[in-house]
Each structure stands twice: as C-alpha cells, then as structure tokens.
Amino acid sequence: MNTILEAIQKSAIRIKHAIDVKDIGYSQEQNSSGETQLQLDIQSDLIIEEELSKIASVHTIASEEKEHPMTLNEEGRYFIAFDPLDGSSLVDVNLSVGSIFGIYDGGFSGKRMVAACYVVYGPRVELVFAQDGKASLYLLQNGEFEYVKEIRLNAKGKIMAPGGTQQHWAPYHKAMIDSFFARGYRLRYSGGMVPDLHQILLKGGGLFSYPGAADKPEGKLRMLFEVFPFAFVFETAGGKAVDGKGRVLEKIHAHVHDTSPCFFGSSEEVEEVMSVYAREQ
Ligand code: P6P
C-alpha cells in the first residue's frame, strides 16, 4: 500500500505543476458524464495512469475521465478508482480543486474498499490518506509530503455545505437544511467537493449534502470515484456517510459511472438526516 501512496504523492506533485503552468482551455472531448474536459483533466488523468502503471500490485484502474476501466496487471490485487481533477472548472477562477482515489481489494465495490485518499490543490497542497482506522493529514513542503496529524471529527459540527440545485430539492430536504441554518450553522460551499469536505474534516465537523432531487434523482456525485472514497475517509475519521436510506459503502453500483445521493458529516448531523429521510421516504 505504501507504493500506492507514494505513486499518488508523485502524481499530486506533477498535477500541481500542471495546474500552475498548463493551458486551462477546454478540449474538444467530453467525459462519460457528458462534461467537457479541460486540457488539465486529460493531463491529470494521464499523469495518474502513468504513475499507477508502474505498480505490480495494481490490477485495474478506473478514471472518471475514461469510459471504461483499464486492466494493468492480471496478477495484481488492488483496483483503484480515481477522479483526477475534481472541480477542475474552478481552476480558471483560482479556487481550490482536488484529486480523489478509492483503493479496493479484489474488485470495485464499497465493501471491498481498503483505503481512500484525496489531495487538495489550494494555497497549500495537502493530502489525506485513510487506512486501518486512521485518517492521516500530510502537507507538501519542499517537494515532500510531511505527516501532520490524525484527523478526528467531533460528534457535532458547525459547518453546512448544501450541494445541488435548491429549486429542485424535495421540500423536506429544504426544510432540514433551513433548520440547520436557523440553529447557527455556517454556510461553507465552494462547488468543489474536495475543499468543501476537507474544510468540514479539518474544522471538526458539520454536514456536506448532495441529495437526490427532481433534476438529478440519483444525485450528481459518482459512487466509485467520489462518494465511496469520501465515505471511507469520513467513517475512518469518526463520522458517517449515508445516501438518506443507509450507509453508502453498502451500496452496489451497476455501472462504473453510477452516481448516488450523499451526505457526509459528523455523526449527530448525519443521524438527523436519516431520521428526516426515514419519515419522508
Ligand atoms: P453543483 C464539481 O463539478 C462537482 O463534481 C463536485 O466537486 C462538487 O461538489 C459538485 O460538482 C458541485 O455541484 O451542482 O453544486 O455545482
């Protein structure tokens, strides 16, 4: 697993360089979610593919930027799903973006997830790696990722990051979000999943939500590349991750690019989501 973490760290340094110097124009291509790809999306995807291809224990990789998974080593053990540059459209307004990795043992499913990692490209480059019950924070300094601390969530937080298009929210979802704000929660939402969730993790807790809604009944965020990895990180840090009905990591995806409604946060906020949704669904 250390070789995988090292490959992710090498990829992050190369992607940070690409962000700093590369053309941020759009390509003529679209990804499998129908999003027009930035040159940076394609560049970041190729960097990660190249670094992971050097590792014999990696069986298959799946990228948000590629239609189909790619088998690298039939004798390998780990299946790695990644979003190379999540929120990449925020680069041209100079907001933070990130890379997300889910590491699965023997196949792509929530129950087989054994580690998860994300990188935040912001004023500083930080990385969180979750494995064996510990979510570890690293900071890039002088070309090396240095261990900083273990991340633990409080039982209750102060931050609310409500995703999705409000006009399409279910009435009970809107009433729930309004209720949190009426209790003094602070709105912290940039439109970048990685920095928005990183803030909740580092500021002790709260709730990030991207629900199913009239325009997107199954939500927007992808199970393998985004939802499962962050669910693993939040649970490892003492929080919870649900889809409104149950743990997201128990869900079964049918297609590699399937999405899921998702709620990540401190235990008390997520338990409130579950009780509200149980009454309505
Ligand atoms: P909305 C970025 O495009 C992304 O995939 C996530 O990083 C982010 O959480 C979400 O979409 C934002 O979506 O609909 O709120 O703009």
mmCIF file of C-alpha atoms and ligand atoms in Angstrom:
data_model
loop_
_atom_site.group_PDB
_atom_site.id
_atom_site.type_symbol
_atom_site.label_atom_id
_atom_site.label_comp_id
_atom_site.label_asym_id
_atom_site.label_seq_id
_atom_site.Cartn_x
_atom_site.Cartn_y
_atom_site.Cartn_z
ATOM 1 C CA MET A 1 0.000 0.000 0.000
ATOM 2 C CA ASN A 2 2.971 2.351 0.586
ATOM 3 C CA THR A 3 3.893 2.170 -3.102
ATOM 4 C CA ILE A 4 0.361 3.265 -3.973
ATOM 5 C CA LEU A 5 0.542 6.204 -1.539
ATOM 6 C CA GLU A 6 3.947 7.168 -2.996
ATOM 7 C CA ALA A 7 2.539 6.993 -6.548
ATOM 8 C CA ILE A 8 -0.364 9.232 -5.524
ATOM 9 C CA GLN A 9 2.078 11.698 -3.928
ATOM 10 C CA LYS A 10 4.224 11.762 -7.085
ATOM 11 C CA SER A 11 1.076 12.275 -9.200
ATOM 12 C CA ALA A 12 -0.038 15.141 -6.946
ATOM 13 C CA ILE A 13 3.274 16.974 -7.352
ATOM 14 C CA ARG A 14 3.090 16.582 -11.153
ATOM 15 C CA ILE A 15 -0.582 17.683 -11.240
ATOM 16 C CA LYS A 16 0.173 20.731 -9.089
ATOM 17 C CA HIS A 17 2.870 21.676 -11.612
ATOM 18 C CA ALA A 18 0.391 21.202 -14.484
ATOM 19 C CA ILE A 19 -2.148 23.441 -12.710
ATOM 20 C CA ASP A 20 0.492 26.144 -12.202
ATOM 21 C CA VAL A 21 1.777 26.216 -15.751
ATOM 22 C CA LYS A 22 -0.636 24.469 -18.131
ATOM 23 C CA ASP A 23 -3.187 25.928 -20.504
ATOM 24 C CA ILE A 24 -6.594 25.723 -18.795
ATOM 25 C CA GLY A 25 -8.504 25.744 -22.045
ATOM 26 C CA TYR A 26 -11.187 23.212 -22.902
ATOM 27 C CA SER A 27 -10.561 20.192 -25.103
ATOM 28 C CA GLN A 28 -12.961 19.034 -27.800
ATOM 29 C CA GLU A 29 -13.695 15.929 -25.708
ATOM 30 C CA GLN A 30 -16.415 15.033 -23.212
ATOM 31 C CA ASN A 31 -16.110 12.555 -20.346
ATOM 32 C CA SER A 32 -18.618 9.752 -19.713
ATOM 33 C CA SER A 33 -20.685 12.090 -17.580
ATOM 34 C CA GLY A 34 -21.063 14.398 -20.570
ATOM 35 C CA GLU A 35 -18.800 17.088 -19.094
ATOM 36 C CA THR A 36 -16.484 18.902 -21.490
ATOM 37 C CA GLN A 37 -12.944 18.004 -20.493
ATOM 38 C CA LEU A 38 -10.352 20.634 -19.639
ATOM 39 C CA GLN A 39 -6.864 20.028 -21.007
ATOM 40 C CA LEU A 40 -5.970 19.749 -17.317
ATOM 41 C CA ASP A 41 -8.488 16.930 -16.790
ATOM 42 C CA ILE A 42 -6.842 14.923 -19.552
ATOM 43 C CA GLN A 43 -3.319 15.785 -18.396
ATOM 44 C CA SER A 44 -4.082 14.853 -14.770
ATOM 45 C CA ASP A 45 -5.678 11.587 -15.851
ATOM 46 C CA LEU A 46 -2.603 10.622 -17.885
ATOM 47 C CA ILE A 47 -0.233 11.509 -15.023
ATOM 48 C CA ILE A 48 -2.058 9.244 -12.567
ATOM 49 C CA GLU A 49 -2.388 6.418 -15.115
ATOM 50 C CA GLU A 50 1.368 6.609 -15.749
ATOM 51 C CA GLU A 51 2.315 6.543 -12.053
ATOM 52 C CA LEU A 52 -0.095 3.713 -11.153
ATOM 53 C CA SER A 53 1.017 1.661 -14.165
ATOM 54 C CA LYS A 54 4.438 1.258 -12.500
ATOM 55 C CA ILE A 55 2.941 -0.725 -9.577
ATOM 56 C CA ALA A 56 2.676 -4.527 -9.960
ATOM 57 C CA SER A 57 0.011 -4.834 -7.232
ATOM 58 C CA VAL A 58 -2.460 -2.679 -9.187
ATOM 59 C CA HIS A 59 -4.844 -4.907 -11.144
ATOM 60 C CA THR A 60 -7.223 -2.383 -12.698
ATOM 61 C CA ILE A 61 -7.751 1.379 -12.712
ATOM 62 C CA ALA A 62 -10.956 3.287 -13.404
ATOM 63 C CA SER A 63 -10.978 7.008 -14.031
ATOM 64 C CA GLU A 64 -13.852 9.459 -14.042
ATOM 65 C CA GLU A 65 -12.302 10.757 -17.270
ATOM 66 C CA LYS A 66 -12.387 7.358 -19.002
ATOM 67 C CA GLU A 67 -15.443 5.446 -20.232
ATOM 68 C CA HIS A 68 -14.163 2.007 -19.184
ATOM 69 C CA PRO A 69 -11.805 0.571 -16.516
ATOM 70 C CA MET A 70 -8.295 -0.369 -17.675
ATOM 71 C CA THR A 71 -6.630 -3.625 -16.599
ATOM 72 C CA LEU A 72 -2.911 -3.149 -15.886
ATOM 73 C CA ASN A 73 -1.801 -6.433 -14.227
ATOM 74 C CA GLU A 74 -3.920 -9.608 -14.229
ATOM 75 C CA GLU A 75 -1.961 -10.808 -11.152
ATOM 76 C CA GLY A 76 -2.494 -7.541 -9.298
ATOM 77 C CA ARG A 77 -4.597 -7.236 -6.134
ATOM 78 C CA TYR A 78 -5.793 -3.645 -5.953
ATOM 79 C CA PHE A 79 -8.459 -1.907 -8.007
ATOM 80 C CA ILE A 80 -8.086 1.886 -7.949
ATOM 81 C CA ALA A 81 -10.830 4.330 -8.966
ATOM 82 C CA PHE A 82 -9.955 7.997 -9.188
ATOM 83 C CA ASP A 83 -11.237 11.416 -10.139
ATOM 84 C CA PRO A 84 -8.051 13.030 -11.475
ATOM 85 C CA LEU A 85 -9.040 16.661 -11.000
ATOM 86 C CA ASP A 86 -12.407 17.111 -9.328
ATOM 87 C CA GLY A 87 -13.950 20.553 -9.753
ATOM 88 C CA SER A 88 -11.424 21.380 -12.480
ATOM 89 C CA SER A 89 -13.628 24.182 -13.864
ATOM 90 C CA LEU A 90 -12.834 26.102 -10.650
ATOM 91 C CA VAL A 91 -9.165 26.421 -11.684
ATOM 92 C CA ASP A 92 -9.970 29.327 -14.013
ATOM 93 C CA VAL A 93 -11.431 31.300 -11.090
ATOM 94 C CA ASN A 94 -8.479 30.318 -8.883
ATOM 95 C CA LEU A 95 -10.461 28.260 -6.355
ATOM 96 C CA SER A 96 -9.170 25.044 -4.785
ATOM 97 C CA VAL A 97 -9.594 21.709 -6.609
ATOM 98 C CA GLY A 98 -8.618 18.133 -5.819
ATOM 99 C CA SER A 99 -7.834 14.551 -6.804
ATOM 100 C CA ILE A 100 -9.752 11.660 -5.233
ATOM 101 C CA PHE A 101 -8.737 7.970 -5.005
ATOM 102 C CA GLY A 102 -10.595 4.863 -3.860
ATOM 103 C CA ILE A 103 -8.467 1.725 -3.330
ATOM 104 C CA TYR A 104 -10.398 -1.552 -3.471
ATOM 105 C CA ASP A 105 -9.134 -5.088 -2.703
ATOM 106 C CA GLY A 106 -10.073 -7.561 -5.442
ATOM 107 C CA GLY A 107 -12.810 -5.547 -7.134
ATOM 108 C CA PHE A 108 -14.729 -2.286 -7.315
ATOM 109 C CA SER A 109 -17.323 -2.323 -4.529
ATOM 110 C CA GLY A 110 -17.910 -0.289 -1.386
ATOM 111 C CA LYS A 111 -17.489 -3.362 0.794
ATOM 112 C CA ARG A 112 -14.069 -4.062 -0.759
ATOM 113 C CA MET A 113 -12.663 -0.599 -0.093
ATOM 114 C CA VAL A 114 -9.452 -0.829 1.968
ATOM 115 C CA ALA A 115 -8.089 2.717 1.669
ATOM 116 C CA ALA A 116 -9.020 6.129 0.318
ATOM 117 C CA CYS A 117 -7.058 9.274 -0.437
ATOM 118 C CA TYR A 118 -7.602 12.797 -1.612
ATOM 119 C CA VAL A 119 -5.350 15.729 -2.493
ATOM 120 C CA VAL A 120 -6.323 19.412 -2.156
ATOM 121 C CA TYR A 121 -4.608 21.851 -4.539
ATOM 122 C CA GLY A 122 -5.138 25.180 -2.769
ATOM 123 C CA PRO A 123 -2.897 27.847 -1.189
ATOM 124 C CA ARG A 124 -1.031 24.753 0.028
ATOM 125 C CA VAL A 125 -1.096 21.178 -1.264
ATOM 126 C CA GLU A 126 -2.438 18.795 1.365
ATOM 127 C CA LEU A 127 -3.196 15.073 1.207
ATOM 128 C CA VAL A 128 -5.354 12.838 3.393
ATOM 129 C CA PHE A 129 -4.838 9.065 3.383
ATOM 130 C CA ALA A 130 -7.312 6.828 5.244
ATOM 131 C CA GLN A 131 -6.448 3.212 6.067
ATOM 132 C CA ASP A 132 -6.646 0.841 9.052
ATOM 133 C CA GLY A 133 -8.815 3.160 11.148
ATOM 134 C CA LYS A 134 -6.645 6.271 10.756
ATOM 135 C CA ALA A 135 -7.158 9.336 8.531
ATOM 136 C CA SER A 136 -3.708 10.936 8.201
ATOM 137 C CA LEU A 137 -3.105 14.513 7.041
ATOM 138 C CA TYR A 138 0.062 15.344 5.059
ATOM 139 C CA LEU A 139 1.395 18.740 3.882
ATOM 140 C CA LEU A 140 3.590 19.214 0.786
ATOM 141 C CA GLN A 141 6.740 21.092 1.825
ATOM 142 C CA ASN A 142 9.972 21.400 -0.200
ATOM 143 C CA GLY A 143 8.864 18.671 -2.601
ATOM 144 C CA GLU A 144 7.968 16.141 0.136
ATOM 145 C CA PHE A 145 4.662 15.232 1.817
ATOM 146 C CA GLU A 146 5.217 15.549 5.568
ATOM 147 C CA TYR A 147 2.895 13.905 8.103
ATOM 148 C CA VAL A 148 0.967 16.494 10.115
ATOM 149 C CA LYS A 149 -1.647 14.757 12.274
ATOM 150 C CA GLU A 150 -4.546 12.316 12.512
ATOM 151 C CA ILE A 151 -7.962 13.782 11.644
ATOM 152 C CA ARG A 152 -10.883 13.109 14.017
ATOM 153 C CA LEU A 153 -14.390 14.542 13.662
ATOM 154 C CA ASN A 154 -16.381 15.834 16.631
ATOM 155 C CA ALA A 155 -19.816 14.279 17.232
ATOM 156 C CA LYS A 156 -21.357 17.590 16.123
ATOM 157 C CA GLY A 157 -20.002 20.444 13.992
ATOM 158 C CA LYS A 158 -20.767 23.986 12.814
ATOM 159 C CA ILE A 159 -20.424 23.897 9.001
ATOM 160 C CA MET A 160 -23.133 23.295 6.398
ATOM 161 C CA ALA A 161 -22.209 22.589 2.749
ATOM 162 C CA PRO A 162 -25.533 22.154 0.886
ATOM 163 C CA GLY A 163 -24.999 20.970 -2.707
ATOM 164 C CA GLY A 164 -27.396 20.616 -5.582
ATOM 165 C CA THR A 165 -29.879 22.976 -7.202
ATOM 166 C CA GLN A 166 -32.105 24.350 -4.445
ATOM 167 C CA GLN A 167 -35.121 24.848 -6.711
ATOM 168 C CA HIS A 168 -35.158 21.086 -7.281
ATOM 169 C CA TRP A 169 -34.724 19.988 -3.659
ATOM 170 C CA ALA A 170 -37.514 17.978 -2.013
ATOM 171 C CA PRO A 171 -39.479 20.207 0.415
ATOM 172 C CA TYR A 172 -38.415 18.080 3.402
ATOM 173 C CA HIS A 173 -34.735 18.414 2.368
ATOM 174 C CA LYS A 174 -35.055 22.200 2.108
ATOM 175 C CA ALA A 175 -36.801 22.373 5.494
ATOM 176 C CA MET A 176 -33.999 20.273 7.042
ATOM 177 C CA ILE A 177 -31.217 22.478 5.593
ATOM 178 C CA ASP A 178 -33.068 25.654 6.653
ATOM 179 C CA SER A 179 -33.401 24.210 10.150
ATOM 180 C CA PHE A 180 -29.622 23.697 10.425
ATOM 181 C CA PHE A 181 -29.016 27.312 9.396
ATOM 182 C CA ALA A 182 -31.676 28.509 11.857
ATOM 183 C CA ARG A 183 -29.528 26.858 14.556
ATOM 184 C CA GLY A 184 -26.482 28.906 13.550
ATOM 185 C CA TYR A 185 -24.581 26.577 11.194
ATOM 186 C CA ARG A 186 -22.238 28.455 8.872
ATOM 187 C CA LEU A 187 -22.578 28.167 5.065
ATOM 188 C CA ARG A 188 -19.322 26.936 3.528
ATOM 189 C CA TYR A 189 -19.782 25.822 -0.131
ATOM 190 C CA SER A 190 -17.356 26.475 -3.000
ATOM 191 C CA GLY A 191 -18.692 23.969 -5.543
ATOM 192 C CA GLY A 192 -15.518 21.910 -5.137
ATOM 193 C CA MET A 193 -16.264 18.637 -3.340
ATOM 194 C CA VAL A 194 -12.658 18.148 -2.185
ATOM 195 C CA PRO A 195 -12.046 21.527 -0.487
ATOM 196 C CA ASP A 196 -15.643 21.636 0.834
ATOM 197 C CA LEU A 197 -15.268 18.241 2.530
ATOM 198 C CA HIS A 198 -11.670 18.949 3.599
ATOM 199 C CA GLN A 199 -12.897 22.054 5.444
ATOM 200 C CA ILE A 200 -15.514 20.050 7.365
ATOM 201 C CA LEU A 201 -12.926 17.408 8.267
ATOM 202 C CA LEU A 202 -10.351 19.942 9.471
ATOM 203 C CA LYS A 203 -12.814 22.276 11.200
ATOM 204 C CA GLY A 204 -14.198 19.496 13.367
ATOM 205 C CA GLY A 205 -17.402 18.646 11.596
ATOM 206 C CA GLY A 206 -20.772 19.567 10.119
ATOM 207 C CA LEU A 207 -22.611 18.266 7.076
ATOM 208 C CA PHE A 208 -21.979 18.121 3.317
ATOM 209 C CA SER A 209 -25.035 17.113 1.292
ATOM 210 C CA TYR A 210 -25.642 16.397 -2.352
ATOM 211 C CA PRO A 211 -29.141 14.877 -2.337
ATOM 212 C CA GLY A 212 -31.244 13.232 -4.956
ATOM 213 C CA ALA A 213 -33.539 15.909 -6.368
ATOM 214 C CA ALA A 214 -36.110 16.421 -9.125
ATOM 215 C CA ASP A 215 -33.399 17.227 -11.681
ATOM 216 C CA LYS A 216 -30.985 14.504 -10.515
ATOM 217 C CA PRO A 217 -32.872 11.737 -8.653
ATOM 218 C CA GLU A 218 -29.629 9.778 -8.102
ATOM 219 C CA GLY A 219 -27.581 12.875 -7.250
ATOM 220 C CA LYS A 220 -24.548 14.069 -9.216
ATOM 221 C CA LEU A 221 -21.504 12.639 -7.434
ATOM 222 C CA ARG A 222 -20.014 9.373 -8.703
ATOM 223 C CA MET A 223 -20.035 6.369 -6.394
ATOM 224 C CA LEU A 224 -16.666 4.766 -7.209
ATOM 225 C CA PHE A 225 -14.602 7.917 -7.735
ATOM 226 C CA GLU A 226 -16.096 10.414 -5.246
ATOM 227 C CA VAL A 227 -18.785 9.087 -2.892
ATOM 228 C CA PHE A 228 -17.168 5.827 -1.716
ATOM 229 C CA PRO A 229 -13.696 7.357 -1.122
ATOM 230 C CA PHE A 230 -15.046 10.252 0.943
ATOM 231 C CA ALA A 231 -17.463 7.928 2.773
ATOM 232 C CA PHE A 232 -14.430 5.834 3.759
ATOM 233 C CA VAL A 233 -12.469 8.904 4.900
ATOM 234 C CA PHE A 234 -15.364 10.298 6.948
ATOM 235 C CA GLU A 235 -16.126 6.952 8.630
ATOM 236 C CA THR A 236 -12.401 6.474 9.348
ATOM 237 C CA ALA A 237 -12.319 9.952 10.948
ATOM 238 C CA GLY A 238 -15.258 9.074 13.216
ATOM 239 C CA GLY A 239 -18.054 10.493 11.064
ATOM 240 C CA LYS A 240 -20.792 8.948 8.926
ATOM 241 C CA ALA A 241 -21.746 8.759 5.245
ATOM 242 C CA VAL A 242 -25.223 7.870 4.008
ATOM 243 C CA ASP A 243 -27.472 8.240 0.960
ATOM 244 C CA GLY A 244 -30.561 9.050 3.035
ATOM 245 C CA LYS A 245 -31.548 5.386 3.362
ATOM 246 C CA GLY A 246 -28.350 3.749 4.695
ATOM 247 C CA ARG A 247 -24.535 3.600 4.597
ATOM 248 C CA VAL A 248 -23.275 4.482 1.127
ATOM 249 C CA LEU A 249 -20.441 1.932 1.398
ATOM 250 C CA GLU A 250 -23.048 -0.850 1.408
ATOM 251 C CA LYS A 251 -24.487 0.242 -1.937
ATOM 252 C CA ILE A 252 -23.982 -1.781 -5.093
ATOM 253 C CA HIS A 253 -23.225 0.088 -8.303
ATOM 254 C CA ALA A 254 -24.451 -1.256 -11.647
ATOM 255 C CA HIS A 255 -22.233 0.888 -13.890
ATOM 256 C CA VAL A 256 -18.766 2.283 -13.227
ATOM 257 C CA HIS A 257 -20.059 5.858 -13.557
ATOM 258 C CA ASP A 258 -23.160 5.467 -11.383
ATOM 259 C CA THR A 259 -23.950 8.342 -9.009
ATOM 260 C CA SER A 260 -25.563 8.378 -5.567
ATOM 261 C CA PRO A 261 -27.201 10.910 -3.282
ATOM 262 C CA CYS A 262 -24.720 11.502 -0.458
ATOM 263 C CA PHE A 263 -24.439 13.037 2.997
ATOM 264 C CA PHE A 264 -21.053 13.167 4.736
ATOM 265 C CA GLY A 265 -20.555 14.568 8.214
ATOM 266 C CA SER A 266 -20.373 14.331 11.952
ATOM 267 C CA SER A 267 -22.462 11.574 13.497
ATOM 268 C CA GLU A 268 -25.175 13.817 15.008
ATOM 269 C CA GLU A 269 -25.884 15.693 11.759
ATOM 270 C CA VAL A 270 -25.962 12.521 9.670
ATOM 271 C CA GLU A 271 -28.275 10.828 12.183
ATOM 272 C CA GLU A 272 -30.620 13.818 11.796
ATOM 273 C CA VAL A 273 -30.575 13.350 8.010
ATOM 274 C CA MET A 274 -31.501 9.696 8.445
ATOM 275 C CA SER A 275 -34.397 10.483 10.783
ATOM 276 C CA VAL A 276 -35.771 13.194 8.460
ATOM 277 C CA TYR A 277 -35.460 10.966 5.393
ATOM 278 C CA ALA A 278 -36.937 7.962 7.201
ATOM 279 C CA ARG A 279 -40.109 9.963 7.850
ATOM 280 C CA GLU A 280 -40.414 11.023 4.197
ATOM 281 C CA GLN A 281 -39.281 8.045 2.120
HETATM 282 P P1 P6P B 1 -23.132 21.836 -8.052
HETATM 283 C C1 P6P B 1 -17.665 19.639 -9.280
HETATM 284 O O1 P6P B 1 -18.186 19.766 -10.612
HETATM 285 C C2 P6P B 1 -18.509 18.589 -8.592
HETATM 286 O O2 P6P B 1 -18.429 17.379 -9.264
HETATM 287 C C3 P6P B 1 -18.064 18.439 -7.140
HETATM 288 O O3 P6P B 1 -16.720 18.741 -6.958
HETATM 289 C C4 P6P B 1 -18.962 19.414 -6.402
HETATM 290 O O4 P6P B 1 -19.232 19.029 -5.053
HETATM 291 C C5 P6P B 1 -20.245 19.405 -7.237
HETATM 292 O O5 P6P B 1 -19.866 19.029 -8.556
HETATM 293 C C6 P6P B 1 -20.895 20.762 -7.274
HETATM 294 O O6 P6P B 1 -22.096 20.611 -7.985
HETATM 295 O O7 P6P B 1 -24.338 21.238 -8.743
HETATM 296 O O8 P6P B 1 -23.431 22.256 -6.623
HETATM 297 O O9 P6P B 1 -22.433 22.893 -8.840
#
